[in-house]
Amino acid sequence: MISLQKIAKTFQTKDGDVTAVDHVDLTVDEGEIFGIIGYSGAGKSTLIRLLNMLETPSSGDITVAGKNMTTLTKKELRKARQEIGMIFQHFNLLWSRTVEENIAFPLEIKGVSKGEKKKRVQELITLVGLEGRGGSYPAQLSGGQKQRVGIARALATNPKVLLCDEATSALDPKTTDSILDLLVDINKKLSLTIILITHEMHVIRKICHRVAVMENGQIVEEGPVLDVFRSPKEDMTKEFVKQVTEPEETEEAIAHLFKDDGIGHVLQLTFVGSDAKRSLITDVVRRFDISISILQGKISQTRDGSYGSLFVNVTGEKTVIEEAITYIKEQKVDVEVIHYV
């Protein structure tokens, strides 16, 4: 569906050239929800704008739905963009137009008949859950409702691809979840390919099939979301994964325990998929002459299964503890010794 080959984008500034995207290769499958995550300045916003040629690449090829976007004429590009919808962090709505008129705007540009336009607008209002708000103006809507208008407008021309540029960053957590649920619903109903960029791992965890991590204009890690959660390789990725797998007070709690004499082994156990629901701790205590106390724990749900992270303090004979650790690993649960005495 989407293929980027050696895509680069360099901006010329007063202080010299700045490379925002540095020779990126990326493939997104049809019907996939693909996430791109990175901190500010990583190049992710530039990358997503390259996909519909809002930014022109300095080099490389971009193929969307079988079309090489870099070789199209201006007329061909305008037509190709009708197959690529886009929603934004701050909605970008026309404030002097009603909900219906905002959604209808792309259809006006396309030259759709009045009857067909009206029918399509009502279909989209129902799809995004804005029944009864068609005559409202953006100033009369909540943040979540404004983003629903943005989504409906982006879908007006029946695009094959939906680009989401930090689409939930301006929303509160509850509203964010409702918008993410809507995107999943649209993905299923319309078989729509969705690419979203974000700095929030919660967004990736909740709806994405695969994720790419960007840093300094490059893709530093990529893979299925559950695999990335299970074994993040880059330090940047590990930071993002910790956003949703570890309670904020974990490090503080463990650091406090370090001050106490007699602390045993502090272990981090990582459970993936069905393993997250097992009663492993009870099993280990029954098998080995050790004591286990739970320090912190959290289970997160990705689209492809559960991911659990549990911090425990284990006391007992060192050799017995080591036997228990070996047993836990044999159960296909990752174990990392955080601290021991």
Short mmCIF file of C-alpha atoms in Angstrom, two decimals:
data_model
loop_
_atom_site.label_atom_id
_atom_site.label_comp_id
_atom_site.label_asym_id
_atom_site.label_seq_id
_atom_site.Cartn_x
_atom_site.Cartn_y
_atom_site.Cartn_z
CA MET A 1 0.00 0.00 0.00
CA ILE A 2 2.68 2.52 1.08
CA SER A 3 6.39 2.31 0.42
CA LEU A 4 9.15 4.77 1.26
CA GLN A 5 12.56 4.19 -0.30
CA LYS A 6 15.57 6.19 0.87
CA ILE A 7 13.38 9.20 1.63
CA ALA A 8 15.27 12.26 2.81
CA LYS A 9 14.24 15.84 3.52
CA THR A 10 16.70 18.64 4.17
CA PHE A 11 15.65 22.19 5.02
CA GLN A 12 17.85 25.18 4.31
CA THR A 13 18.05 27.59 7.24
CA LYS A 14 20.11 30.63 8.17
CA ASP A 15 22.22 28.37 10.37
CA GLY A 16 22.83 25.85 7.61
CA ASP A 17 21.13 22.73 6.29
CA VAL A 18 18.94 20.72 8.67
CA THR A 19 18.12 17.11 7.79
CA ALA A 20 14.66 16.34 9.20
CA VAL A 21 14.26 12.92 7.55
CA ASP A 22 17.40 10.94 6.87
CA HIS A 23 17.10 8.22 4.20
CA VAL A 24 14.12 6.34 5.63
CA ASP A 25 12.89 3.01 4.26
CA LEU A 26 9.38 2.02 5.34
CA THR A 27 6.54 -0.21 4.17
CA VAL A 28 2.93 -0.10 5.40
CA ASP A 29 0.50 -2.85 4.44
CA GLU A 30 -3.02 -2.30 3.18
CA GLY A 31 -5.59 -2.13 6.01
CA GLU A 32 -2.91 -1.71 8.67
CA ILE A 33 -2.81 0.80 11.50
CA PHE A 34 0.83 1.83 11.60
CA GLY A 35 2.26 4.06 14.33
CA ILE A 36 5.31 6.30 14.17
CA ILE A 37 6.51 7.46 17.57
CA GLY A 38 9.23 9.87 18.56
CA TYR A 39 9.96 12.94 20.64
CA SER A 40 9.71 16.50 19.30
CA GLY A 41 12.29 17.09 16.59
CA ALA A 42 12.57 13.42 15.64
CA GLY A 43 11.28 14.11 12.13
CA LYS A 44 7.95 12.29 12.36
CA SER A 45 5.75 15.26 11.40
CA THR A 46 7.90 15.95 8.36
CA LEU A 47 7.76 12.28 7.41
CA ILE A 48 3.97 12.13 7.46
CA ARG A 49 3.72 15.35 5.42
CA LEU A 50 5.99 13.79 2.81
CA LEU A 51 3.45 11.01 2.27
CA ASN A 52 0.94 13.35 0.64
CA MET A 53 3.61 15.70 -0.70
CA LEU A 54 2.77 18.61 1.57
CA GLU A 55 6.56 18.53 1.82
CA THR A 56 8.64 17.65 -1.23
CA PRO A 57 11.40 15.11 -0.52
CA SER A 58 15.00 16.06 -1.19
CA SER A 59 15.57 12.53 -2.47
CA GLY A 60 13.97 9.10 -2.56
CA ASP A 61 10.68 7.62 -3.75
CA ILE A 62 7.22 7.59 -2.15
CA THR A 63 4.62 5.12 -3.43
CA VAL A 64 1.02 5.34 -2.17
CA ALA A 65 -1.70 3.05 -3.54
CA GLY A 66 0.43 2.16 -6.55
CA LYS A 67 1.35 5.75 -7.45
CA ASN A 68 4.87 7.18 -7.20
CA MET A 69 4.02 10.51 -5.58
CA THR A 70 7.38 12.05 -6.48
CA THR A 71 6.83 11.75 -10.23
CA LEU A 72 3.25 13.07 -10.50
CA THR A 73 2.31 16.28 -12.27
CA LYS A 74 0.47 18.96 -10.25
CA LYS A 75 -2.86 17.82 -11.72
CA GLU A 76 -2.11 14.16 -11.01
CA LEU A 77 -1.01 15.03 -7.49
CA ARG A 78 -4.26 16.87 -6.74
CA LYS A 79 -6.18 13.78 -7.81
CA ALA A 80 -3.90 11.42 -5.84
CA ARG A 81 -4.40 13.51 -2.68
CA GLN A 82 -8.12 12.77 -2.82
CA GLU A 83 -7.19 9.20 -1.87
CA ILE A 84 -5.22 10.42 1.18
CA GLY A 85 -7.15 11.95 4.10
CA MET A 86 -5.40 13.81 6.93
CA ILE A 87 -6.36 14.90 10.44
CA PHE A 88 -4.41 17.28 12.64
CA GLN A 89 -3.61 17.97 16.28
CA HIS A 90 -5.49 21.29 16.34
CA PHE A 91 -8.34 20.20 14.04
CA ASN A 92 -7.83 22.86 11.30
CA LEU A 93 -11.57 23.39 10.92
CA LEU A 94 -13.20 26.32 9.13
CA TRP A 95 -14.64 28.28 12.07
CA SER A 96 -17.22 30.18 9.99
CA ARG A 97 -18.72 26.93 8.67
CA THR A 98 -21.03 24.46 10.39
CA VAL A 99 -20.17 20.82 10.99
CA GLU A 100 -22.00 19.82 7.79
CA GLU A 101 -20.27 22.55 5.78
CA ASN A 102 -16.83 21.57 7.10
CA ILE A 103 -17.37 17.95 6.14
CA ALA A 104 -18.74 18.96 2.73
CA PHE A 105 -15.76 21.19 1.90
CA PRO A 106 -13.61 18.51 0.17
CA LEU A 107 -16.67 17.39 -1.80
CA GLU A 108 -17.20 20.96 -3.03
CA ILE A 109 -13.62 21.10 -4.25
CA LYS A 110 -14.14 17.78 -6.01
CA GLY A 111 -17.27 19.07 -7.73
CA VAL A 112 -19.72 16.57 -6.24
CA SER A 113 -23.41 17.23 -6.93
CA LYS A 114 -25.56 18.83 -4.24
CA GLY A 115 -27.68 15.70 -3.65
CA GLU A 116 -24.72 13.34 -3.50
CA LYS A 117 -22.86 15.76 -1.24
CA LYS A 118 -25.74 15.96 1.23
CA LYS A 119 -26.09 12.18 1.33
CA ARG A 120 -22.37 11.66 1.90
CA VAL A 121 -22.22 14.26 4.68
CA GLN A 122 -25.07 12.58 6.57
CA GLU A 123 -23.37 9.17 6.21
CA LEU A 124 -20.19 10.58 7.71
CA ILE A 125 -21.97 12.39 10.56
CA THR A 126 -23.50 9.05 11.54
CA LEU A 127 -20.18 7.21 11.13
CA VAL A 128 -18.32 9.50 13.53
CA GLY A 129 -21.16 9.82 16.05
CA LEU A 130 -22.17 13.46 15.55
CA GLU A 131 -25.89 12.99 14.96
CA GLY A 132 -27.77 16.17 15.84
CA ARG A 133 -24.69 18.42 15.62
CA GLY A 134 -24.64 19.04 11.87
CA GLY A 135 -25.75 22.67 12.24
CA SER A 136 -23.31 23.50 15.04
CA TYR A 137 -20.20 25.63 14.59
CA PRO A 138 -16.74 24.48 15.76
CA ALA A 139 -16.80 26.97 18.68
CA GLN A 140 -19.86 25.13 20.03
CA LEU A 141 -18.13 21.74 20.08
CA SER A 142 -15.88 19.95 22.55
CA GLY A 143 -12.33 18.97 21.56
CA GLY A 144 -13.38 15.40 20.86
CA GLN A 145 -16.31 16.53 18.72
CA LYS A 146 -14.04 18.85 16.73
CA GLN A 147 -11.70 15.96 16.02
CA ARG A 148 -14.65 13.82 14.91
CA VAL A 149 -15.52 16.56 12.42
CA GLY A 150 -11.90 16.49 11.25
CA ILE A 151 -12.07 12.73 10.79
CA ALA A 152 -15.37 12.94 8.88
CA ARG A 153 -13.96 15.64 6.62
CA ALA A 154 -10.84 13.55 5.96
CA LEU A 155 -13.04 10.61 4.94
CA ALA A 156 -15.35 12.64 2.68
CA THR A 157 -13.71 11.62 -0.61
CA ASN A 158 -13.44 7.92 0.32
CA PRO A 159 -9.66 7.89 0.74
CA LYS A 160 -7.61 4.72 0.85
CA VAL A 161 -5.21 6.16 3.43
CA LEU A 162 -5.76 8.26 6.56
CA LEU A 163 -2.84 10.22 8.00
CA CYS A 164 -3.10 11.30 11.65
CA ASP A 165 -0.69 14.03 12.74
CA GLU A 166 -0.69 13.97 16.57
CA ALA A 167 -4.47 13.68 16.31
CA THR A 168 -5.06 13.09 20.04
CA SER A 169 -2.32 15.23 21.62
CA ALA A 170 -4.69 18.13 22.38
CA LEU A 171 -7.32 15.89 24.00
CA ASP A 172 -7.83 14.62 27.56
CA PRO A 173 -7.25 10.87 28.22
CA LYS A 174 -10.92 9.86 28.12
CA THR A 175 -11.57 11.75 24.89
CA THR A 176 -8.35 10.35 23.43
CA ASP A 177 -9.59 6.80 24.04
CA SER A 178 -12.92 7.57 22.37
CA ILE A 179 -11.16 8.93 19.26
CA LEU A 180 -8.82 5.93 19.15
CA ASP A 181 -11.83 3.60 19.40
CA LEU A 182 -13.39 5.49 16.49
CA LEU A 183 -10.24 5.07 14.38
CA VAL A 184 -10.23 1.32 15.07
CA ASP A 185 -13.92 1.14 14.08
CA ILE A 186 -13.23 3.05 10.85
CA ASN A 187 -10.25 0.83 10.10
CA LYS A 188 -12.44 -2.28 10.38
CA LYS A 189 -15.51 -0.95 8.56
CA LEU A 190 -13.71 0.72 5.67
CA SER A 191 -10.54 -1.44 5.49
CA LEU A 192 -8.72 1.88 5.69
CA THR A 193 -4.95 2.08 6.00
CA ILE A 194 -4.09 4.42 8.88
CA ILE A 195 -0.73 5.98 9.68
CA LEU A 196 -0.48 7.97 12.88
CA ILE A 197 2.35 9.83 14.49
CA THR A 198 2.51 10.44 18.21
CA HIS A 199 4.80 10.87 21.19
CA GLU A 200 2.44 8.83 23.40
CA MET A 201 3.04 5.09 23.69
CA HIS A 202 -0.51 4.66 25.01
CA VAL A 203 -1.79 5.50 21.52
CA ILE A 204 0.51 2.94 19.92
CA ARG A 205 -0.39 0.29 22.48
CA LYS A 206 -4.12 0.72 22.09
CA ILE A 207 -4.67 0.59 18.33
CA CYS A 208 -1.54 -0.04 16.23
CA HIS A 209 -0.55 -3.26 14.51
CA ARG A 210 3.05 -2.18 13.97
CA VAL A 211 5.22 0.69 15.16
CA ALA A 212 8.35 2.52 14.02
CA VAL A 213 10.46 4.54 16.46
CA MET A 214 12.06 7.71 15.06
CA GLU A 215 15.10 9.53 16.37
CA ASN A 216 17.18 12.21 14.63
CA GLY A 217 15.31 11.71 11.37
CA GLN A 218 15.86 7.97 11.21
CA ILE A 219 13.84 4.84 11.97
CA VAL A 220 15.83 3.26 14.81
CA GLU A 221 13.46 0.37 15.55
CA GLU A 222 10.42 -1.18 13.91
CA GLY A 223 8.15 -4.18 14.35
CA PRO A 224 4.81 -5.56 15.57
CA VAL A 225 3.71 -3.67 18.68
CA LEU A 226 3.70 -6.71 20.97
CA ASP A 227 7.21 -7.71 19.83
CA VAL A 228 8.51 -4.20 20.50
CA PHE A 229 6.92 -4.26 23.96
CA ARG A 230 8.40 -7.69 24.65
CA SER A 231 11.98 -6.87 23.75
CA PRO A 232 12.72 -3.21 22.94
CA LYS A 233 16.26 -2.91 21.63
CA GLU A 234 17.02 0.79 21.55
CA ASP A 235 17.20 3.02 24.64
CA MET A 236 14.66 5.36 23.04
CA THR A 237 12.20 2.49 22.57
CA LYS A 238 12.69 1.32 26.15
CA GLU A 239 11.78 4.81 27.39
CA PHE A 240 8.54 4.78 25.40
CA VAL A 241 7.61 1.26 26.52
CA LYS A 242 8.08 2.27 30.16
CA GLN A 243 5.38 4.94 29.67
CA VAL A 244 2.71 2.25 29.71
CA THR A 245 4.29 -0.80 31.33
CA GLU A 246 5.72 0.60 34.56
CA PRO A 247 3.97 2.68 37.23
CA GLU A 248 5.67 6.06 37.66
CA GLU A 249 6.69 5.28 41.23
CA THR A 250 8.47 1.99 40.41
CA GLU A 251 12.02 3.36 40.41
CA GLU A 252 11.35 5.39 43.55
CA ALA A 253 9.98 2.36 45.40
CA ILE A 254 12.90 0.13 44.45
CA ALA A 255 15.45 2.84 45.24
CA HIS A 256 13.90 3.11 48.70
CA LEU A 257 14.29 -0.63 49.21
CA PHE A 258 17.97 -0.44 48.29
CA LYS A 259 18.51 1.49 51.53
CA ASP A 260 17.21 -1.38 53.62
CA ASP A 261 19.59 -4.05 54.87
CA GLY A 262 18.70 -7.61 54.03
CA ILE A 263 16.90 -6.94 50.75
CA GLY A 264 16.99 -9.97 48.48
CA HIS A 265 16.86 -10.17 44.73
CA VAL A 266 14.68 -7.59 43.01
CA LEU A 267 13.45 -9.09 39.76
CA GLN A 268 11.52 -7.69 36.84
CA LEU A 269 9.30 -10.32 35.26
CA THR A 270 7.88 -9.68 31.80
CA PHE A 271 4.79 -11.61 30.71
CA VAL A 272 3.50 -11.61 27.15
CA GLY A 273 0.16 -12.79 25.77
CA SER A 274 -1.60 -15.48 27.78
CA ASP A 275 1.36 -15.67 30.17
CA ALA A 276 0.18 -12.39 31.71
CA LYS A 277 -2.82 -14.20 33.17
CA ARG A 278 -0.93 -17.12 34.74
CA SER A 279 -0.51 -17.72 38.46
CA LEU A 280 3.26 -18.09 38.11
CA ILE A 281 4.18 -16.54 41.47
CA THR A 282 2.06 -19.04 43.40
CA ASP A 283 3.61 -21.89 41.40
CA VAL A 284 7.17 -20.72 42.13
CA VAL A 285 6.58 -20.29 45.88
CA ARG A 286 5.17 -23.82 46.08
CA ARG A 287 8.12 -25.32 44.22
CA PHE A 288 10.99 -23.47 45.90
CA ASP A 289 11.84 -22.56 49.48
CA ILE A 290 11.79 -18.80 48.90
CA SER A 291 9.58 -15.83 49.77
CA ILE A 292 8.26 -13.44 47.16
CA SER A 293 6.73 -10.03 47.77
CA ILE A 294 5.26 -7.98 44.95
CA LEU A 295 6.65 -4.43 44.71
CA GLN A 296 4.91 -3.07 41.62
CA GLY A 297 3.08 -4.46 38.64
CA LYS A 298 1.05 -3.49 35.62
CA ILE A 299 -0.64 -5.26 32.71
CA SER A 300 -1.14 -3.42 29.43
CA GLN A 301 -3.32 -4.55 26.54
CA THR A 302 -2.12 -4.27 22.93
CA ARG A 303 -4.17 -5.20 19.87
CA ASP A 304 -2.34 -8.52 19.68
CA GLY A 305 -2.38 -9.53 23.33
CA SER A 306 -1.43 -8.64 26.90
CA TYR A 307 1.92 -7.38 28.14
CA GLY A 308 2.64 -7.51 31.85
CA SER A 309 5.55 -6.18 33.88
CA LEU A 310 5.94 -7.27 37.52
CA PHE A 311 8.60 -6.22 40.04
CA VAL A 312 9.14 -8.63 42.94
CA ASN A 313 11.49 -8.94 45.89
CA VAL A 314 12.74 -12.51 46.38
CA THR A 315 14.44 -13.69 49.60
CA GLY A 316 16.00 -17.04 50.43
CA GLU A 317 19.17 -19.02 49.79
CA LYS A 318 21.03 -17.63 46.79
CA THR A 319 21.31 -21.01 45.05
CA VAL A 320 17.58 -21.65 45.50
CA ILE A 321 16.74 -18.21 44.13
CA GLU A 322 18.90 -18.91 41.08
CA GLU A 323 17.08 -22.23 40.55
CA ALA A 324 13.76 -20.38 40.76
CA ILE A 325 14.94 -17.81 38.20
CA THR A 326 15.94 -20.61 35.84
CA TYR A 327 12.52 -22.21 36.29
CA ILE A 328 10.74 -18.91 35.56
CA LYS A 329 12.74 -18.49 32.35
CA GLU A 330 11.79 -22.04 31.34
CA GLN A 331 8.15 -20.91 31.53
CA LYS A 332 8.98 -18.42 28.74
CA VAL A 333 8.81 -15.43 31.08
CA ASP A 334 11.60 -12.88 30.73
CA VAL A 335 13.53 -12.20 33.95
CA GLU A 336 15.86 -9.31 34.68
CA VAL A 337 17.73 -9.05 37.99
CA ILE A 338 17.41 -5.40 38.97
CA HIS A 339 19.30 -5.68 42.26
CA TYR A 340 20.54 -8.32 44.66
CA VAL A 341 22.56 -8.70 47.85
#
